[in-house]
Tab-separated table of C-alpha atoms in Angstrom:
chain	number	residue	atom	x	y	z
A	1	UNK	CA	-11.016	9.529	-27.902
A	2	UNK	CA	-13.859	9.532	-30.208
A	3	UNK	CA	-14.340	7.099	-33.046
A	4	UNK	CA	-15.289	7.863	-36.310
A	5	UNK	CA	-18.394	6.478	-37.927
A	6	UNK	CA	-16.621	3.508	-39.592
A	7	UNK	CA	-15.252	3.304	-36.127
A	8	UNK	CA	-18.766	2.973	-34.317
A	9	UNK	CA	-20.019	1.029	-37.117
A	10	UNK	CA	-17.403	-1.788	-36.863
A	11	UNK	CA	-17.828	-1.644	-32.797
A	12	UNK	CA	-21.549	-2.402	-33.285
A	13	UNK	CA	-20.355	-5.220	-35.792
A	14	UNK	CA	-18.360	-6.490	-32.925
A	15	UNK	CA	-20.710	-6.492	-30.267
A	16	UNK	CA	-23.462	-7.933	-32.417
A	17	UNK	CA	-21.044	-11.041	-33.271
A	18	UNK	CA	-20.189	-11.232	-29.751
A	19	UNK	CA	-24.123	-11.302	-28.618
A	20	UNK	CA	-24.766	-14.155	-31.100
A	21	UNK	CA	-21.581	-16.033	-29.807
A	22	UNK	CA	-23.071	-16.478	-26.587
A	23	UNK	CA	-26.501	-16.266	-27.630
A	24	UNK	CA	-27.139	-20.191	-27.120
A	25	UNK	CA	-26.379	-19.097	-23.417
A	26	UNK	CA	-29.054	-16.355	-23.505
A	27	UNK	CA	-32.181	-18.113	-21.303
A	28	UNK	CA	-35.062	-16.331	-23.630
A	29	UNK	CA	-35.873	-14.770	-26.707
A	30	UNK	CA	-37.989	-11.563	-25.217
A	31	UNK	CA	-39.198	-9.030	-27.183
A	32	UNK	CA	-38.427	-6.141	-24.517
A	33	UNK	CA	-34.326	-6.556	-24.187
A	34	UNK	CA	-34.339	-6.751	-28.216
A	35	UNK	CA	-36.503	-3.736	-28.899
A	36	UNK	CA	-34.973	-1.637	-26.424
A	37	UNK	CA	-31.570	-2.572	-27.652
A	38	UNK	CA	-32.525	-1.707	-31.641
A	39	UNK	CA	-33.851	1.672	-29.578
A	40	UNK	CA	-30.806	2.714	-27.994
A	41	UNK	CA	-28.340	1.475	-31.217
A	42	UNK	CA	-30.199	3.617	-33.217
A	43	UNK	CA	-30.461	6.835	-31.067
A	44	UNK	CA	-26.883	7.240	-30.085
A	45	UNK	CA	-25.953	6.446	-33.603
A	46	UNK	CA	-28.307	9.342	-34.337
A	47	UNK	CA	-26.849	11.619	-31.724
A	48	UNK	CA	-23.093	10.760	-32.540
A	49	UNK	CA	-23.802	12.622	-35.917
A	50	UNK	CA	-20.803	10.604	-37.227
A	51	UNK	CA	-18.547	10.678	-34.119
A	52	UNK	CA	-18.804	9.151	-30.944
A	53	UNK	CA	-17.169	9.371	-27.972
A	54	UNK	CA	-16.021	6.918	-25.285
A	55	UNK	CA	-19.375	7.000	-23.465
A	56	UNK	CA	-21.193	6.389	-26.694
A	57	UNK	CA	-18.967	3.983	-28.165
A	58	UNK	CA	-20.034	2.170	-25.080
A	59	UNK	CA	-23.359	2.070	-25.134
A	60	UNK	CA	-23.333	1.147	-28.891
A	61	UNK	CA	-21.361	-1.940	-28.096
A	62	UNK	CA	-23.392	-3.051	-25.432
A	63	UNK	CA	-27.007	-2.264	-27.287
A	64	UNK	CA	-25.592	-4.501	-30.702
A	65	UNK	CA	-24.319	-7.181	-27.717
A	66	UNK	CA	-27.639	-7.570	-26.041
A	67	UNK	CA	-29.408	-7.422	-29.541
A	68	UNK	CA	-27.160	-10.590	-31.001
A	69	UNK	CA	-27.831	-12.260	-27.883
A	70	UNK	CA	-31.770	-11.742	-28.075
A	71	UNK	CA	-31.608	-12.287	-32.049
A	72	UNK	CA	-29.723	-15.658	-31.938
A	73	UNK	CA	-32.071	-16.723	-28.409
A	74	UNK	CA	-34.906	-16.276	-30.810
A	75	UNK	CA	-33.326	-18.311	-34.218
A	76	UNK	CA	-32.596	-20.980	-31.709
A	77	UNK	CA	-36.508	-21.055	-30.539
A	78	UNK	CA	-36.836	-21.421	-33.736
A	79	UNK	CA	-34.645	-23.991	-34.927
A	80	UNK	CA	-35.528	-25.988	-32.084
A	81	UNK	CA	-38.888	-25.391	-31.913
A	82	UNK	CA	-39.521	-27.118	-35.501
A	83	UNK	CA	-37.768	-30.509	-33.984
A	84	UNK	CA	-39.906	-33.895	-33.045
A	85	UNK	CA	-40.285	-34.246	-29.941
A	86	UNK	CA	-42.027	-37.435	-28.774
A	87	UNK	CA	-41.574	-40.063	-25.985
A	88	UNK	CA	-39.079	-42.561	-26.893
A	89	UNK	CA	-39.666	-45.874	-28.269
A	90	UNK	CA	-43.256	-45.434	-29.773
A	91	UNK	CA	-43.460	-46.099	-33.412
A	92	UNK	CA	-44.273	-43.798	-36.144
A	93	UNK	CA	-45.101	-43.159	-39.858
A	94	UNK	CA	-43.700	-40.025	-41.232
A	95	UNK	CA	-43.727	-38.316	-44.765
A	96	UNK	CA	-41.690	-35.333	-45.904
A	97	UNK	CA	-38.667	-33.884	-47.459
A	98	UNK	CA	-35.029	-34.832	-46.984
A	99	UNK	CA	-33.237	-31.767	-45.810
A	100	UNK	CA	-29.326	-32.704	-46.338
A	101	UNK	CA	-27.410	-34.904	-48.946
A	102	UNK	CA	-27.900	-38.574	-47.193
A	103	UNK	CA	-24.787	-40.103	-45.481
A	104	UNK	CA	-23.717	-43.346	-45.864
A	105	UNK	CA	-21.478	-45.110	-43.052
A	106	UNK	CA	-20.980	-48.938	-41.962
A	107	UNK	CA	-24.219	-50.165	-43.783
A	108	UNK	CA	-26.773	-47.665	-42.507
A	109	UNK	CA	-28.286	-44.290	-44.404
A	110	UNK	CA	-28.977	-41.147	-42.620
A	111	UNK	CA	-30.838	-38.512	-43.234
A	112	UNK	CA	-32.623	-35.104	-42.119
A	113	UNK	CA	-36.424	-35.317	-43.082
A	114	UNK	CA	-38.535	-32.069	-42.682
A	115	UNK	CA	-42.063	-34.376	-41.897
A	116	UNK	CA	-45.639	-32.638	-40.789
A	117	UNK	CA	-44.788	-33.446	-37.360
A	118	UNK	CA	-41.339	-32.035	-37.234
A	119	UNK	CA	-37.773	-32.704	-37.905
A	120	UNK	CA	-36.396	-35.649	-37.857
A	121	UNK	CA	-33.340	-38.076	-38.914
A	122	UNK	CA	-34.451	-41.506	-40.254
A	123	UNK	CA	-31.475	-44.456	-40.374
A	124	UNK	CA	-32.254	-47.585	-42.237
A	125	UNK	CA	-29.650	-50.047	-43.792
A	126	UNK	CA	-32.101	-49.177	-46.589
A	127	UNK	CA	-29.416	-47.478	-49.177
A	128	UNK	CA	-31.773	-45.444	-50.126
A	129	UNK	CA	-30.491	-45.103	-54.199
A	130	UNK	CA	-31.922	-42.256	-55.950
A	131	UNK	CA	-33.054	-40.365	-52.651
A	132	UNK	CA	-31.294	-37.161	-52.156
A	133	UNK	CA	-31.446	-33.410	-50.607
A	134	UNK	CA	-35.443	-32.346	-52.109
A	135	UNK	CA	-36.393	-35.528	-52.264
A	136	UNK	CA	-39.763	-36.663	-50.926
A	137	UNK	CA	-39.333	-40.418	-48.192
A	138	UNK	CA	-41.607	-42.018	-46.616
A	139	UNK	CA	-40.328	-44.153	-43.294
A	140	UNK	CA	-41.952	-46.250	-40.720
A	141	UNK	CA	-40.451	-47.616	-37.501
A	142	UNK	CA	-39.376	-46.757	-34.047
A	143	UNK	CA	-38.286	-43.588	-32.570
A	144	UNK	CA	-35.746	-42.792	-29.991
A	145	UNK	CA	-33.562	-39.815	-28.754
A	146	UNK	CA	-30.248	-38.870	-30.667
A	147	UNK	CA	-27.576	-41.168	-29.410
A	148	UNK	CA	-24.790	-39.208	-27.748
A	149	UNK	CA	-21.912	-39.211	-30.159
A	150	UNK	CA	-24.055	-37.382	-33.233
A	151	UNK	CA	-26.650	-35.810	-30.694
A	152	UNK	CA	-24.507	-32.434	-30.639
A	153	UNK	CA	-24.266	-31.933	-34.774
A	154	UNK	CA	-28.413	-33.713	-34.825
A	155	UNK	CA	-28.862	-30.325	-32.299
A	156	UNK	CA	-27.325	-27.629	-34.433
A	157	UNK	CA	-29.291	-29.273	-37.367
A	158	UNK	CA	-32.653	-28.712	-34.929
A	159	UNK	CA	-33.312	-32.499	-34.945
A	160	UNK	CA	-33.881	-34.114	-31.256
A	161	UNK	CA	-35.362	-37.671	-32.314
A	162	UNK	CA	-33.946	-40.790	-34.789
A	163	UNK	CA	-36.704	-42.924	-36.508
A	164	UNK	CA	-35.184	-46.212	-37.378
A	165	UNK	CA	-36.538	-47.540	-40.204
A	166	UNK	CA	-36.501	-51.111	-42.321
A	167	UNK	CA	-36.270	-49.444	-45.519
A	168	UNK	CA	-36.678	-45.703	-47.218
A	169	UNK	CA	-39.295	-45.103	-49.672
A	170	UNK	CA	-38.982	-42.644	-52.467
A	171	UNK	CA	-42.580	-40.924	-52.897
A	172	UNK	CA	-41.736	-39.063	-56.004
A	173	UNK	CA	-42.414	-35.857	-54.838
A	174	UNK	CA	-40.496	-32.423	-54.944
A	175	UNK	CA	-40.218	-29.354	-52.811
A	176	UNK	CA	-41.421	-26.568	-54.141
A	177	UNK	CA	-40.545	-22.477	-53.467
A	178	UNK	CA	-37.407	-21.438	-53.215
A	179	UNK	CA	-35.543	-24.288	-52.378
A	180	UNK	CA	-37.219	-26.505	-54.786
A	181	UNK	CA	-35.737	-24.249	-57.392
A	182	UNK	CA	-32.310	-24.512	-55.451
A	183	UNK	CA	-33.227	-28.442	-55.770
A	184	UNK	CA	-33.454	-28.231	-59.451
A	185	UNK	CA	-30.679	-26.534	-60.095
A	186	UNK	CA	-28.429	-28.743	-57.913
A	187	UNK	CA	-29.643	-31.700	-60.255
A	188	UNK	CA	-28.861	-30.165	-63.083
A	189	UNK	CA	-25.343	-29.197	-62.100
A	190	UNK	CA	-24.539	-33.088	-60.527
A	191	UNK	CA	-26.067	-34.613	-64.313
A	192	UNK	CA	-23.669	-31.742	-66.385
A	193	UNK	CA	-20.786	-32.752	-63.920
A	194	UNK	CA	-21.594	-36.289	-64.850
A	195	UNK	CA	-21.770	-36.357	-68.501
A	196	UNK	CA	-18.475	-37.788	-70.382
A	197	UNK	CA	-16.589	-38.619	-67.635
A	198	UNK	CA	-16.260	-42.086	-65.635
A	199	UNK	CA	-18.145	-42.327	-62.186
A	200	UNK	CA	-14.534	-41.986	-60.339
A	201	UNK	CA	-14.017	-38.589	-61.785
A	202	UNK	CA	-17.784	-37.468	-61.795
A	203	UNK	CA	-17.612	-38.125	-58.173
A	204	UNK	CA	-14.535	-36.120	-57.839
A	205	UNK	CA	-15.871	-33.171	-59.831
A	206	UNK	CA	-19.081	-32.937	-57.910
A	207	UNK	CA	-16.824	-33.113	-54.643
A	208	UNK	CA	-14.991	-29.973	-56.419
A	209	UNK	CA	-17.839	-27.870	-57.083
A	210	UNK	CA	-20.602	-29.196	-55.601
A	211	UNK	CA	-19.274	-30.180	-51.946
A	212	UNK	CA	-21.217	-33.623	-52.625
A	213	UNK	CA	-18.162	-36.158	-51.125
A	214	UNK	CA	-20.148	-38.904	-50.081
A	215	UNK	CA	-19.873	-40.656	-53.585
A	216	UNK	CA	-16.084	-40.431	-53.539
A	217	UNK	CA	-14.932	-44.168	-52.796
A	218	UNK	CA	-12.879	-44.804	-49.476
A	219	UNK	CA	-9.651	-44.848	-51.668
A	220	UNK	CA	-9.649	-41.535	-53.230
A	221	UNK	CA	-10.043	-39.990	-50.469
A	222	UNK	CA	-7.219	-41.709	-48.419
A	223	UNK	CA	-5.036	-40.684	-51.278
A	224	UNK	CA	-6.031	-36.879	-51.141
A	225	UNK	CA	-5.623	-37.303	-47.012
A	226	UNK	CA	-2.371	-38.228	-47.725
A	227	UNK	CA	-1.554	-36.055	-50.108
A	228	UNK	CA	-2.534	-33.086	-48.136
A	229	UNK	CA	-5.394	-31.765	-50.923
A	230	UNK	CA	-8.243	-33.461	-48.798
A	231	UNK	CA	-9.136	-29.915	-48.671
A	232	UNK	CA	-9.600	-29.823	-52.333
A	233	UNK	CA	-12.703	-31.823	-51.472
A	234	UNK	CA	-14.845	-29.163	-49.755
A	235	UNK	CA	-15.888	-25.900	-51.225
A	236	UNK	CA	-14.529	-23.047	-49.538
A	237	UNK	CA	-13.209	-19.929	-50.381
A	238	UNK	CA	-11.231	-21.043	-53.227
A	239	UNK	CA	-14.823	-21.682	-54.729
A	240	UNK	CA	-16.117	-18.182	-54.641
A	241	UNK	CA	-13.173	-16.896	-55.896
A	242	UNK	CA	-13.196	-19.155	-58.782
A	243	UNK	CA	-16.708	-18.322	-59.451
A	244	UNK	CA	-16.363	-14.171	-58.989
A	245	UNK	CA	-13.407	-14.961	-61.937
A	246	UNK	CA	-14.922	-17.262	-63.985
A	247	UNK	CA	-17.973	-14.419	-63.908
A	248	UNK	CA	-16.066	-11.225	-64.752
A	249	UNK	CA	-14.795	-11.593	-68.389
A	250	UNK	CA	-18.851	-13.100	-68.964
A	251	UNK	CA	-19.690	-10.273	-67.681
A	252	UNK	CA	-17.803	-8.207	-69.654
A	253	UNK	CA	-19.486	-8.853	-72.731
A	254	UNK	CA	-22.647	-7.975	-71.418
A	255	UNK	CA	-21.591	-4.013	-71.836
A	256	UNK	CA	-22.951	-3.614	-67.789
A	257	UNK	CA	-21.529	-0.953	-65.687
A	258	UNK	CA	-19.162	-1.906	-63.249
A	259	UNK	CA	-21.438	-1.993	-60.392
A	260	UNK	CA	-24.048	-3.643	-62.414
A	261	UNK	CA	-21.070	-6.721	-62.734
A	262	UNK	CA	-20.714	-6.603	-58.819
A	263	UNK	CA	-23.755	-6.705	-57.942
A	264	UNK	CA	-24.348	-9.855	-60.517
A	265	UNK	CA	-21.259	-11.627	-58.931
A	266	UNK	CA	-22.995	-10.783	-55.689
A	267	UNK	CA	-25.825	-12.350	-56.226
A	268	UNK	CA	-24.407	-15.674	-58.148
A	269	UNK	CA	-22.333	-16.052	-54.956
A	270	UNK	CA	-25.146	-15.921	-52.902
A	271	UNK	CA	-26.872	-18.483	-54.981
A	272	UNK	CA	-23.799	-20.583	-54.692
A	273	UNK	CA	-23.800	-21.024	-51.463
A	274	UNK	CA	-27.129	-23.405	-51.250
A	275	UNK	CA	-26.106	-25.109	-54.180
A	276	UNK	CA	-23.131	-26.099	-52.617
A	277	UNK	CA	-24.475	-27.099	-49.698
A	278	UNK	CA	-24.578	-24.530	-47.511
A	279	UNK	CA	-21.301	-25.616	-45.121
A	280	UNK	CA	-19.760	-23.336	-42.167
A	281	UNK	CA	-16.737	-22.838	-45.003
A	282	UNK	CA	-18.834	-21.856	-48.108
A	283	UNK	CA	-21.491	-19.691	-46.070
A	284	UNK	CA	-18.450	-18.139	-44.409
A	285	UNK	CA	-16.411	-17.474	-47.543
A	286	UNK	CA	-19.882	-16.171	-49.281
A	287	UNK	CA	-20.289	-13.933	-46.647
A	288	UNK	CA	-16.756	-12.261	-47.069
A	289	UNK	CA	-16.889	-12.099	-50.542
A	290	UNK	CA	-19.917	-10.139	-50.854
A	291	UNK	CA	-18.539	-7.817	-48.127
A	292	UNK	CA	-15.247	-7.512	-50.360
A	293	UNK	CA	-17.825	-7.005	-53.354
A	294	UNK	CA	-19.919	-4.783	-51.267
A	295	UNK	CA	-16.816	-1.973	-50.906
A	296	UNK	CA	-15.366	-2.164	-54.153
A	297	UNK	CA	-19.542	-1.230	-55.622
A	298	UNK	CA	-19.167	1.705	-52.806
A	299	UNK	CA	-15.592	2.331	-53.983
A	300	UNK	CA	-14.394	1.718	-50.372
A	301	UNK	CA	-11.357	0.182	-49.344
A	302	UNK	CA	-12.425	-3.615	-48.389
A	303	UNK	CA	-11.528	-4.085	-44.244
A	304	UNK	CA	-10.587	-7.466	-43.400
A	305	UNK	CA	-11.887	-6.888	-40.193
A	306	UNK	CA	-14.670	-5.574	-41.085
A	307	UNK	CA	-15.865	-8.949	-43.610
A	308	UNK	CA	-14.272	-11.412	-40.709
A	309	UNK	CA	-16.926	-10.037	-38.527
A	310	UNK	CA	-19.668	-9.609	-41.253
A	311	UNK	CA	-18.943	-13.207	-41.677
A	312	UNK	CA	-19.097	-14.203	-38.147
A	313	UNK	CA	-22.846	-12.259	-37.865
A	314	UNK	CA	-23.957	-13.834	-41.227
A	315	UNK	CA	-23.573	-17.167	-40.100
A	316	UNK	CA	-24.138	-17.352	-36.447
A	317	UNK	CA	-27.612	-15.001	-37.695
A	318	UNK	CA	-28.320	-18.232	-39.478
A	319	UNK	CA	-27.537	-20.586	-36.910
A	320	UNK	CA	-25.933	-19.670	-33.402
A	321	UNK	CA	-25.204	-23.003	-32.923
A	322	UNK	CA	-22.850	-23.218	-35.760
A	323	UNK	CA	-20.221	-21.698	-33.497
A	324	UNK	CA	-19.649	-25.120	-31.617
A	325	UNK	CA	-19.273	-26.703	-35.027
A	326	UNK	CA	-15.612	-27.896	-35.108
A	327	UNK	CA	-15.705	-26.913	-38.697
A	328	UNK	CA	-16.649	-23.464	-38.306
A	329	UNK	CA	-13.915	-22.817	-35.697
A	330	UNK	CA	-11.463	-24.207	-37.977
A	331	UNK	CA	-12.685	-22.315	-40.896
A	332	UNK	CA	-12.336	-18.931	-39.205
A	333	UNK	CA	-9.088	-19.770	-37.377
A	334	UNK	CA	-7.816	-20.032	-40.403
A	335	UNK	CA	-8.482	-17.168	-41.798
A	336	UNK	CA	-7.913	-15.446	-38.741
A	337	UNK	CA	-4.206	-16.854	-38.974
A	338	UNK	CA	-3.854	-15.801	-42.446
A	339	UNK	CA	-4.246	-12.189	-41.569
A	340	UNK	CA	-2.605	-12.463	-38.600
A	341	UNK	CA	0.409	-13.901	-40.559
A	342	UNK	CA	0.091	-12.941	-44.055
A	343	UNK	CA	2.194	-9.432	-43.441
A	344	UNK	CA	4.764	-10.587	-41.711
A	345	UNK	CA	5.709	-14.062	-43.813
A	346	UNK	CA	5.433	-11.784	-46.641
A	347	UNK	CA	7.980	-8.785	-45.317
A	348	UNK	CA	10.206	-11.784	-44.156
A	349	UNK	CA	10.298	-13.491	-47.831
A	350	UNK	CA	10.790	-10.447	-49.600
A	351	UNK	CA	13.331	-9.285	-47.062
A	352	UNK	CA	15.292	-12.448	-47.524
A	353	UNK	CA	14.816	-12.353	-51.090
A	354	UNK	CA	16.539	-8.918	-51.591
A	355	UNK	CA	18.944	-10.124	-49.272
A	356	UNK	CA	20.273	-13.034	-50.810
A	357	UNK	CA	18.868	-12.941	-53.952
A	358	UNK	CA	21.434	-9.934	-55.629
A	359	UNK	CA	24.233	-11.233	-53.693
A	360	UNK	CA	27.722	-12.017	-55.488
């Protein structure tokens, strides 16, 4: 039968997510296969004239699937094409920006450095105090390929080469643009999360917000492991929620309209998201909570379906690579399992409630 036009419109959805899935398998980024795609999506949609049939409902999913594919091929040329890449074990001075927050394991620092040359990870035993994500290092020492067991996360990140380096130095510098503004901000949230509190709980409440757990000793986070709230310690979903609240009685003083307030939430979670550090959970949650804000500013009915997917496109567009993240698969299987079992846990409980609950 024929679909209607939310019908076609969430097949396209699909078969875009499913291009960018396998994308990373795609063996080139031409411009033909994607322009010819984008041709054919948007002349049947044309045609359909908000209905489309089983032949056209075909071809739709098939032109978004070929377009994901060619779209995520060409963000992976990209990603990858911005790595250093030298021959192993020659030595090198490099200068630039760190990219993540650095990690700290077993005595050594790591870190993702955007250099001239390329990117990069430099590990020193150097702990590197006062460096973080913005900052501008300088590192000299010896380069060689990412070992095996962090090469896989090192390739979704676009680096290819480690530079191992005596010590870490701080150049003073900041980025600027965009990001340098998400920099700034970022500092000024860890220092207001930091005043009047001890480190222990300053650590904790930049965990909360912030998703900045690498300052939370050993010990705290055993006892949140075994506690079952280690989850507490990475933003997620319960984050953006928290936020959209938080936002809407604000808001309410400000006399906006009620798709002025949407829109503002919209745009706060968006900024969230960097300043949070930009995770497979939080980009994913962002991404279904502007969806959800999205339809209620169109007074639609929100599809859970429909955001799942939106989130799926919005982060593999990103980053096709993310997919083979063990994070992001257990991020959306949850939430796949909580619509998948939401309804009928909740029909069981309240069944069992009126059953037993009246009784005698």
């Amino acid at each position: 039968g024929a679909l209607s036009a939310g019908g076609w419109r969430l097949a396209a959805l699909g078969g875009l997510a499913a291009g960018l899935l396998v994308s990373p398998l795609w063996p080139s980024a031409s411009a033909l296969p994607h322009a010819s795609a984008l041709l054919v999506l948007v002349t049947v949609a044309g045609l359909s004239r908000g209905r489309a049939g089983a032949g056209a409902t075909a071809a739709i999913i098939v032109s978004a699937l070929i377009l994901g594919m060619t779209m995520g091929a060409a963000r992976l040329d990209a990603i990858s094409g911005g790595a250093l890449e030298v021959v192993p074990g020659s030595r090198a001075s490099v200068k630039g920006f760190v990219l993540s927050q650095p990690s700290h394991s077993r005595g050594m620092t790591r870190l993702v450095v955007q250099s001239d040359a390329g990117r990069l990870m430099v590990e020193s035993p150097d702990p590197a105090d006062g460096v973080e994500t913005g900052s501008g290092i300088s590192a000299a020492g010896k380069l060689t390929t990412a070992p095996d067991w962090m090469a896989g996360r090192l390739r979704r990140q676009g680096v290819a080469m480690v530079l191992h380096a005596a010590r870490i130095d701080p150049t003073g510098a900041s980025r600027g643009g965009p990001a340098g503004l998400v920099d700034r901000m970022r500092r000024r949230g860890e220092e207001a999360l930091g005043r009047g509190m001890p480190e222990r709980e300053a650590a904790l409440a930049r965990g909360f917000v912030l998703g900045q757990d690498d300052s939370i000793d050993e010990a705290t986070t055993e006892d949140f492991q075994r506690s079952g709230l280690a989850h507490l310690l990475a933003v997620s979903g319960q984050n953006v929620v928290l936020l959209g609240l938080l936002m809407v009685p604000l808001l309410a003083l400000t006399g906006l309209g009620v798709r002025a307030r949407l829109l503002a939430i919209g745009l706060v979670i968006a900024l969230y998201v960097p300043l949070a550090g930009g995770g497979a959970s939080i980009q994913r949650a962002g991404a279904m909570g502007i969806a959800g804000l999205l339809a209620a500013a169109a007074s639609r009915p929100a599809s859970r379906l429909y955001g799942l997917l939106l989130a799926v496109v919005a982060t593999l567009a990103f980053n096709p690579l993310a997919s083979t993240d063990i994070g992001w698969q257990l991020s959306f299987a949850a939430v796949i399992g909580i619509y998948l079992l939401a309804g009928p846990l909740s029909r069981r409980l309240r069944g069992s409630s009126g059953a037993d609950g009246w009784r005698g």
